[in-house]
């Protein structure tokens, strides 16, 4: 199964989870500035809900570019001070409705200035890695 990881991170919280997810599935994490250049079976997308639970423009614009020819399925992971998922926003941002979003994804705490500044911590990174491994194993069946 060909897997890729892309993320958008303002504070570095989502990047930490992206790196953990990528390591768990034996690939590298890249920011959404790096396009998908080869078809993948599964794309892990990471981000955070911002003002009014919206996706950041960079992440939303990246999602708009995805096609079924490039990406068959998406698994979402997110960081948030409030542990909110970006799955609904990701689904709305997709322009190609043939791309399937798998389950609810992983939600971890993210830093917001000094609030939750120790997050994501090692346990949350390990949980994100476990989520990634379990997702790939489930889809590989």
Short mmCIF file of N, CA and C in Angstrom, two decimals:
data_model
loop_
_atom_site.label_atom_id
_atom_site.label_comp_id
_atom_site.label_asym_id
_atom_site.label_seq_id
_atom_site.Cartn_x
_atom_site.Cartn_y
_atom_site.Cartn_z
N UNK A 1 0.84 -1.18 0.00
CA UNK A 1 0.00 0.00 0.00
C UNK A 1 0.89 1.24 0.00
N UNK A 2 0.65 2.13 -0.94
CA UNK A 2 1.41 3.38 -1.03
C UNK A 2 0.74 4.43 -0.14
N UNK A 3 1.54 5.00 0.78
CA UNK A 3 1.01 5.94 1.78
C UNK A 3 1.82 7.23 1.73
N UNK A 4 1.14 8.35 1.92
CA UNK A 4 1.80 9.66 2.01
C UNK A 4 1.24 10.41 3.21
N UNK A 5 2.03 11.37 3.70
CA UNK A 5 1.61 12.21 4.83
C UNK A 5 1.84 13.67 4.46
N UNK A 6 0.79 14.47 4.61
CA UNK A 6 0.88 15.91 4.41
C UNK A 6 0.22 16.61 5.61
N UNK A 7 0.72 17.79 5.93
CA UNK A 7 0.20 18.52 7.09
C UNK A 7 0.38 20.02 6.89
N UNK A 8 -0.39 20.78 7.66
CA UNK A 8 -0.16 22.22 7.78
C UNK A 8 -0.08 22.51 9.27
N UNK A 9 0.96 23.21 9.68
CA UNK A 9 1.19 23.48 11.10
C UNK A 9 1.67 24.91 11.29
N UNK A 10 0.93 25.68 12.08
CA UNK A 10 1.36 27.05 12.40
C UNK A 10 2.31 27.07 13.59
N UNK A 11 2.00 26.25 14.61
CA UNK A 11 2.77 26.30 15.86
C UNK A 11 3.80 25.18 15.99
N UNK A 12 3.71 24.17 15.12
CA UNK A 12 4.60 23.02 15.22
C UNK A 12 3.93 21.80 15.84
N UNK A 13 2.75 21.98 16.43
CA UNK A 13 2.05 20.85 17.07
C UNK A 13 1.67 19.77 16.05
N UNK A 14 1.07 20.18 14.96
CA UNK A 14 0.65 19.21 13.95
C UNK A 14 1.84 18.56 13.28
N UNK A 15 2.92 19.30 13.11
CA UNK A 15 4.14 18.72 12.54
C UNK A 15 4.65 17.58 13.41
N UNK A 16 4.59 17.74 14.74
CA UNK A 16 5.03 16.67 15.64
C UNK A 16 4.23 15.40 15.40
N UNK A 17 2.90 15.54 15.30
CA UNK A 17 2.07 14.36 15.04
C UNK A 17 2.34 13.81 13.64
N UNK A 18 2.52 14.69 12.67
CA UNK A 18 2.79 14.24 11.30
C UNK A 18 4.06 13.40 11.24
N UNK A 19 5.08 13.84 11.95
CA UNK A 19 6.33 13.07 11.97
C UNK A 19 6.13 11.70 12.62
N UNK A 20 5.32 11.65 13.68
CA UNK A 20 5.04 10.37 14.35
C UNK A 20 4.25 9.44 13.44
N UNK A 21 3.25 9.99 12.76
CA UNK A 21 2.44 9.21 11.82
C UNK A 21 3.31 8.67 10.69
N UNK A 22 4.12 9.53 10.12
CA UNK A 22 4.97 9.13 8.99
C UNK A 22 5.96 8.04 9.39
N UNK A 23 6.59 8.21 10.53
CA UNK A 23 7.55 7.19 10.99
C UNK A 23 6.86 5.85 11.18
N UNK A 24 5.64 5.88 11.70
CA UNK A 24 4.90 4.64 11.97
C UNK A 24 4.56 3.88 10.69
N UNK A 25 4.39 4.60 9.59
CA UNK A 25 4.02 3.95 8.33
C UNK A 25 5.16 3.98 7.31
N UNK A 26 6.36 4.23 7.83
CA UNK A 26 7.59 4.13 7.04
C UNK A 26 7.62 5.05 5.82
N UNK A 27 7.30 6.31 6.06
CA UNK A 27 7.40 7.32 5.01
C UNK A 27 7.84 8.63 5.65
N UNK A 28 7.83 9.71 4.90
CA UNK A 28 8.19 11.02 5.43
C UNK A 28 6.97 11.93 5.41
N UNK A 29 6.94 12.85 6.35
CA UNK A 29 5.88 13.84 6.40
C UNK A 29 6.35 15.10 5.69
N UNK A 30 5.48 15.65 4.86
CA UNK A 30 5.78 16.89 4.15
C UNK A 30 4.65 17.88 4.38
N UNK A 31 5.00 19.15 4.36
CA UNK A 31 3.97 20.18 4.49
C UNK A 31 3.12 20.18 3.22
N UNK A 32 1.98 20.83 3.31
CA UNK A 32 1.08 20.89 2.15
C UNK A 32 1.66 21.71 1.01
N UNK A 33 2.81 22.32 1.23
CA UNK A 33 3.51 23.01 0.15
C UNK A 33 4.10 22.01 -0.85
N UNK A 34 4.19 20.74 -0.43
CA UNK A 34 4.73 19.69 -1.29
C UNK A 34 3.57 18.91 -1.91
N UNK A 35 3.36 19.04 -3.20
CA UNK A 35 2.22 18.37 -3.83
C UNK A 35 2.39 16.85 -3.87
N UNK A 36 1.28 16.17 -4.07
CA UNK A 36 1.28 14.73 -4.30
C UNK A 36 1.67 14.53 -5.76
N UNK A 37 2.81 13.90 -6.00
CA UNK A 37 3.30 13.75 -7.38
C UNK A 37 3.11 12.35 -7.94
N UNK A 38 2.87 11.37 -7.05
CA UNK A 38 2.62 10.00 -7.47
C UNK A 38 1.32 9.53 -6.83
N UNK A 39 0.56 8.68 -7.49
CA UNK A 39 -0.67 8.18 -6.89
C UNK A 39 -0.40 7.46 -5.57
N UNK A 40 -1.30 7.67 -4.60
CA UNK A 40 -1.20 6.99 -3.31
C UNK A 40 -2.55 6.34 -2.98
N UNK A 41 -2.47 5.23 -2.27
CA UNK A 41 -3.69 4.56 -1.82
C UNK A 41 -4.30 5.27 -0.62
N UNK A 42 -3.42 5.80 0.23
CA UNK A 42 -3.87 6.45 1.47
C UNK A 42 -3.03 7.69 1.73
N UNK A 43 -3.72 8.78 2.00
CA UNK A 43 -3.07 10.03 2.36
C UNK A 43 -3.50 10.41 3.77
N UNK A 44 -2.53 10.51 4.67
CA UNK A 44 -2.79 11.06 6.00
C UNK A 44 -2.68 12.58 5.88
N UNK A 45 -3.73 13.28 6.27
CA UNK A 45 -3.73 14.75 6.25
C UNK A 45 -3.86 15.25 7.68
N UNK A 46 -2.95 16.16 8.05
CA UNK A 46 -2.99 16.73 9.39
C UNK A 46 -3.13 18.23 9.38
N UNK A 47 -3.86 18.73 10.35
CA UNK A 47 -4.06 20.16 10.48
C UNK A 47 -4.76 20.46 11.79
N UNK A 48 -5.23 21.68 11.90
CA UNK A 48 -5.94 22.12 13.10
C UNK A 48 -7.11 22.99 12.69
N UNK A 49 -8.20 22.93 13.46
CA UNK A 49 -9.30 23.87 13.20
C UNK A 49 -8.91 25.24 13.74
N UNK A 50 -9.09 26.25 12.92
CA UNK A 50 -8.75 27.61 13.36
C UNK A 50 -10.02 28.40 13.63
N UNK A 51 -10.01 29.66 13.45
CA UNK A 51 -11.14 30.53 13.78
C UNK A 51 -12.44 29.95 13.22
N UNK A 52 -13.44 29.85 14.10
CA UNK A 52 -14.75 29.31 13.74
C UNK A 52 -14.64 27.90 13.17
N UNK A 53 -13.68 27.13 13.65
CA UNK A 53 -13.48 25.73 13.26
C UNK A 53 -13.20 25.55 11.77
N UNK A 54 -12.62 26.53 11.14
CA UNK A 54 -12.30 26.45 9.72
C UNK A 54 -10.90 25.91 9.50
N UNK A 55 -10.67 25.33 8.33
CA UNK A 55 -9.33 24.92 7.93
C UNK A 55 -8.53 26.15 7.55
N UNK A 56 -7.24 26.11 7.81
CA UNK A 56 -6.38 27.17 7.33
C UNK A 56 -6.41 27.16 5.80
N UNK A 57 -6.28 28.33 5.20
CA UNK A 57 -6.33 28.47 3.75
C UNK A 57 -5.32 27.57 3.04
N UNK A 58 -4.11 27.44 3.58
CA UNK A 58 -3.09 26.60 2.95
C UNK A 58 -3.54 25.14 2.86
N UNK A 59 -4.10 24.63 3.95
CA UNK A 59 -4.57 23.25 3.98
C UNK A 59 -5.79 23.08 3.07
N UNK A 60 -6.74 24.00 3.17
CA UNK A 60 -7.94 23.93 2.34
C UNK A 60 -7.57 23.96 0.85
N UNK A 61 -6.66 24.86 0.47
CA UNK A 61 -6.26 24.95 -0.94
C UNK A 61 -5.59 23.66 -1.41
N UNK A 62 -4.78 23.04 -0.54
CA UNK A 62 -4.15 21.76 -0.88
C UNK A 62 -5.22 20.69 -1.10
N UNK A 63 -6.19 20.61 -0.20
CA UNK A 63 -7.25 19.61 -0.32
C UNK A 63 -8.04 19.82 -1.61
N UNK A 64 -8.28 21.07 -1.98
CA UNK A 64 -9.00 21.37 -3.23
C UNK A 64 -8.30 20.75 -4.45
N UNK A 65 -6.99 20.59 -4.40
CA UNK A 65 -6.25 20.09 -5.57
C UNK A 65 -6.30 18.58 -5.72
N UNK A 66 -6.75 17.86 -4.70
CA UNK A 66 -6.68 16.40 -4.73
C UNK A 66 -7.71 15.79 -5.67
N UNK A 67 -7.29 14.75 -6.38
CA UNK A 67 -8.19 14.01 -7.25
C UNK A 67 -8.08 12.52 -6.92
N UNK A 68 -9.10 11.79 -7.34
CA UNK A 68 -9.13 10.34 -7.10
C UNK A 68 -7.99 9.64 -7.84
N UNK A 69 -7.54 10.21 -8.93
CA UNK A 69 -6.41 9.63 -9.65
C UNK A 69 -5.13 9.71 -8.82
N UNK A 70 -5.05 10.69 -7.93
CA UNK A 70 -3.89 10.86 -7.05
C UNK A 70 -4.05 10.14 -5.72
N UNK A 71 -5.24 10.24 -5.14
CA UNK A 71 -5.49 9.79 -3.76
C UNK A 71 -6.79 9.00 -3.72
N UNK A 72 -6.72 7.78 -3.23
CA UNK A 72 -7.93 6.96 -3.13
C UNK A 72 -8.67 7.18 -1.81
N UNK A 73 -7.89 7.29 -0.71
CA UNK A 73 -8.50 7.44 0.61
C UNK A 73 -7.69 8.42 1.44
N UNK A 74 -8.38 9.06 2.39
CA UNK A 74 -7.74 10.02 3.29
C UNK A 74 -8.03 9.61 4.73
N UNK A 75 -6.99 9.67 5.55
CA UNK A 75 -7.12 9.51 7.00
C UNK A 75 -6.68 10.84 7.62
N UNK A 76 -7.47 11.35 8.53
CA UNK A 76 -7.24 12.68 9.09
C UNK A 76 -6.66 12.58 10.49
N UNK A 77 -5.72 13.47 10.80
CA UNK A 77 -5.28 13.64 12.18
C UNK A 77 -5.22 15.13 12.45
N UNK A 78 -5.51 15.52 13.67
CA UNK A 78 -5.56 16.94 13.97
C UNK A 78 -5.09 17.25 15.37
N UNK A 79 -4.64 18.48 15.53
CA UNK A 79 -4.29 19.00 16.85
C UNK A 79 -5.20 20.18 17.13
N UNK A 80 -5.59 20.30 18.38
CA UNK A 80 -6.46 21.39 18.77
C UNK A 80 -6.42 21.55 20.27
N UNK A 81 -6.51 22.77 20.71
CA UNK A 81 -6.61 23.04 22.14
C UNK A 81 -7.87 22.40 22.72
N UNK A 82 -8.89 22.23 21.86
CA UNK A 82 -10.17 21.69 22.29
C UNK A 82 -10.40 20.27 21.80
N UNK A 83 -9.38 19.62 21.26
CA UNK A 83 -9.49 18.25 20.72
C UNK A 83 -10.61 18.13 19.70
N UNK A 84 -10.62 19.04 18.74
CA UNK A 84 -11.61 19.01 17.66
C UNK A 84 -10.99 18.38 16.42
N UNK A 85 -11.78 17.60 15.72
CA UNK A 85 -11.33 16.97 14.48
C UNK A 85 -11.50 17.93 13.30
N UNK A 86 -10.65 17.77 12.30
CA UNK A 86 -10.83 18.52 11.05
C UNK A 86 -11.48 17.64 9.98
N UNK A 87 -11.98 16.48 10.38
CA UNK A 87 -12.58 15.55 9.41
C UNK A 87 -13.76 16.18 8.66
N UNK A 88 -14.73 16.84 9.36
CA UNK A 88 -15.85 17.41 8.60
C UNK A 88 -15.41 18.50 7.61
N UNK A 89 -14.47 19.33 8.04
CA UNK A 89 -13.98 20.40 7.17
C UNK A 89 -13.21 19.82 5.97
N UNK A 90 -12.46 18.75 6.22
CA UNK A 90 -11.72 18.10 5.14
C UNK A 90 -12.70 17.53 4.11
N UNK A 91 -13.74 16.89 4.60
CA UNK A 91 -14.74 16.30 3.71
C UNK A 91 -15.39 17.39 2.85
N UNK A 92 -15.72 18.52 3.46
CA UNK A 92 -16.34 19.61 2.71
C UNK A 92 -15.37 20.23 1.69
N UNK A 93 -14.09 20.23 2.01
CA UNK A 93 -13.09 20.85 1.12
C UNK A 93 -12.77 20.00 -0.10
N UNK A 94 -13.03 18.70 -0.03
CA UNK A 94 -12.74 17.82 -1.17
C UNK A 94 -13.60 18.19 -2.37
N UNK A 95 -12.99 18.30 -3.51
CA UNK A 95 -13.73 18.60 -4.74
C UNK A 95 -14.06 17.33 -5.51
N UNK A 96 -13.36 16.24 -5.19
CA UNK A 96 -13.59 14.96 -5.87
C UNK A 96 -14.25 14.02 -4.87
N UNK A 97 -15.55 13.80 -5.03
CA UNK A 97 -16.30 13.02 -4.04
C UNK A 97 -16.03 11.51 -4.12
N UNK A 98 -15.17 11.08 -5.03
CA UNK A 98 -14.79 9.67 -5.07
C UNK A 98 -13.74 9.34 -4.02
N UNK A 99 -13.06 10.35 -3.49
CA UNK A 99 -12.05 10.12 -2.45
C UNK A 99 -12.78 9.84 -1.14
N UNK A 100 -12.44 8.72 -0.53
CA UNK A 100 -13.10 8.30 0.71
C UNK A 100 -12.29 8.76 1.92
N UNK A 101 -12.99 9.28 2.92
CA UNK A 101 -12.34 9.59 4.19
C UNK A 101 -12.62 8.41 5.12
N UNK A 102 -11.55 7.84 5.67
CA UNK A 102 -11.69 6.66 6.52
C UNK A 102 -11.85 7.08 7.98
N UNK A 103 -12.76 6.49 8.65
CA UNK A 103 -13.14 6.71 10.06
C UNK A 103 -12.96 8.14 10.54
N UNK A 104 -12.97 8.34 11.84
CA UNK A 104 -12.96 9.70 12.42
C UNK A 104 -11.57 10.31 12.51
N UNK A 105 -10.56 9.54 12.44
CA UNK A 105 -9.22 10.10 12.54
C UNK A 105 -8.72 10.19 13.96
N UNK A 106 -7.55 10.78 14.10
CA UNK A 106 -6.93 10.94 15.42
C UNK A 106 -6.94 12.42 15.79
N UNK A 107 -7.34 12.71 17.01
CA UNK A 107 -7.35 14.07 17.52
C UNK A 107 -6.46 14.17 18.75
N UNK A 108 -5.50 15.07 18.70
CA UNK A 108 -4.62 15.29 19.85
C UNK A 108 -4.63 16.75 20.26
N UNK A 109 -4.18 17.00 21.45
CA UNK A 109 -4.09 18.39 21.92
C UNK A 109 -2.94 19.08 21.21
N UNK A 110 -3.14 20.35 20.97
CA UNK A 110 -2.09 21.17 20.39
C UNK A 110 -1.82 22.37 21.28
N UNK A 111 -0.67 22.94 21.11
CA UNK A 111 -0.31 24.12 21.90
C UNK A 111 -0.99 25.36 21.34
N UNK A 112 -1.39 26.24 22.23
CA UNK A 112 -1.93 27.54 21.86
C UNK A 112 -1.25 28.55 22.77
N UNK A 113 -0.11 29.04 22.31
CA UNK A 113 0.70 29.90 23.18
C UNK A 113 1.16 29.09 24.38
N UNK A 114 0.90 29.60 25.59
CA UNK A 114 1.30 28.88 26.79
C UNK A 114 0.26 27.84 27.20
N UNK A 115 -0.93 27.90 26.60
CA UNK A 115 -1.97 26.91 26.90
C UNK A 115 -1.58 25.60 26.21
N UNK A 116 -1.52 24.55 26.99
CA UNK A 116 -1.15 23.22 26.46
C UNK A 116 0.20 23.22 25.77
N UNK A 117 1.12 24.06 26.23
CA UNK A 117 2.40 24.18 25.53
C UNK A 117 3.22 22.90 25.51
N UNK A 118 2.90 21.94 26.37
CA UNK A 118 3.63 20.67 26.37
C UNK A 118 3.02 19.65 25.41
N UNK A 119 2.01 20.06 24.67
CA UNK A 119 1.33 19.13 23.76
C UNK A 119 1.67 19.44 22.31
N UNK A 120 1.63 18.43 21.46
CA UNK A 120 1.41 17.04 21.80
C UNK A 120 2.62 16.46 22.52
N UNK A 121 2.33 15.66 23.52
CA UNK A 121 3.42 15.04 24.29
C UNK A 121 3.76 13.67 23.69
N UNK A 122 4.69 12.99 24.33
CA UNK A 122 5.16 11.69 23.80
C UNK A 122 4.03 10.67 23.72
N UNK A 123 3.14 10.67 24.71
CA UNK A 123 2.03 9.72 24.69
C UNK A 123 1.08 10.00 23.52
N UNK A 124 0.84 11.27 23.24
CA UNK A 124 -0.05 11.63 22.13
C UNK A 124 0.60 11.30 20.78
N UNK A 125 1.89 11.50 20.68
CA UNK A 125 2.60 11.13 19.44
C UNK A 125 2.56 9.61 19.25
N UNK A 126 2.73 8.87 20.34
CA UNK A 126 2.66 7.41 20.26
C UNK A 126 1.25 6.96 19.87
N UNK A 127 0.23 7.63 20.39
CA UNK A 127 -1.15 7.28 20.05
C UNK A 127 -1.43 7.59 18.57
N UNK A 128 -0.90 8.69 18.07
CA UNK A 128 -1.06 9.02 16.65
C UNK A 128 -0.37 7.97 15.78
N UNK A 129 0.80 7.53 16.20
CA UNK A 129 1.53 6.49 15.47
C UNK A 129 0.73 5.19 15.47
N UNK A 130 0.16 4.84 16.61
CA UNK A 130 -0.65 3.61 16.71
C UNK A 130 -1.89 3.72 15.81
N UNK A 131 -2.51 4.89 15.78
CA UNK A 131 -3.66 5.13 14.89
C UNK A 131 -3.24 4.90 13.43
N UNK A 132 -2.10 5.44 13.05
CA UNK A 132 -1.62 5.30 11.67
C UNK A 132 -1.39 3.83 11.31
N UNK A 133 -0.70 3.12 12.19
CA UNK A 133 -0.43 1.69 11.94
C UNK A 133 -1.73 0.90 11.83
N UNK A 134 -2.66 1.16 12.74
CA UNK A 134 -3.94 0.44 12.74
C UNK A 134 -4.74 0.76 11.48
N UNK A 135 -4.71 2.00 11.05
CA UNK A 135 -5.44 2.40 9.84
C UNK A 135 -4.89 1.69 8.62
N UNK A 136 -3.58 1.67 8.47
CA UNK A 136 -2.96 0.98 7.33
C UNK A 136 -3.25 -0.51 7.38
N UNK A 137 -3.13 -1.12 8.56
CA UNK A 137 -3.40 -2.56 8.70
C UNK A 137 -4.85 -2.88 8.33
N UNK A 138 -5.77 -2.05 8.78
CA UNK A 138 -7.19 -2.27 8.50
C UNK A 138 -7.48 -2.17 7.00
N UNK A 139 -6.88 -1.20 6.34
CA UNK A 139 -7.13 -1.00 4.91
C UNK A 139 -6.40 -2.00 4.04
N UNK A 140 -5.32 -2.58 4.55
CA UNK A 140 -4.53 -3.55 3.78
C UNK A 140 -5.19 -4.93 3.74
N UNK A 141 -6.19 -5.15 4.57
CA UNK A 141 -6.86 -6.46 4.60
C UNK A 141 -7.60 -6.77 3.34
#
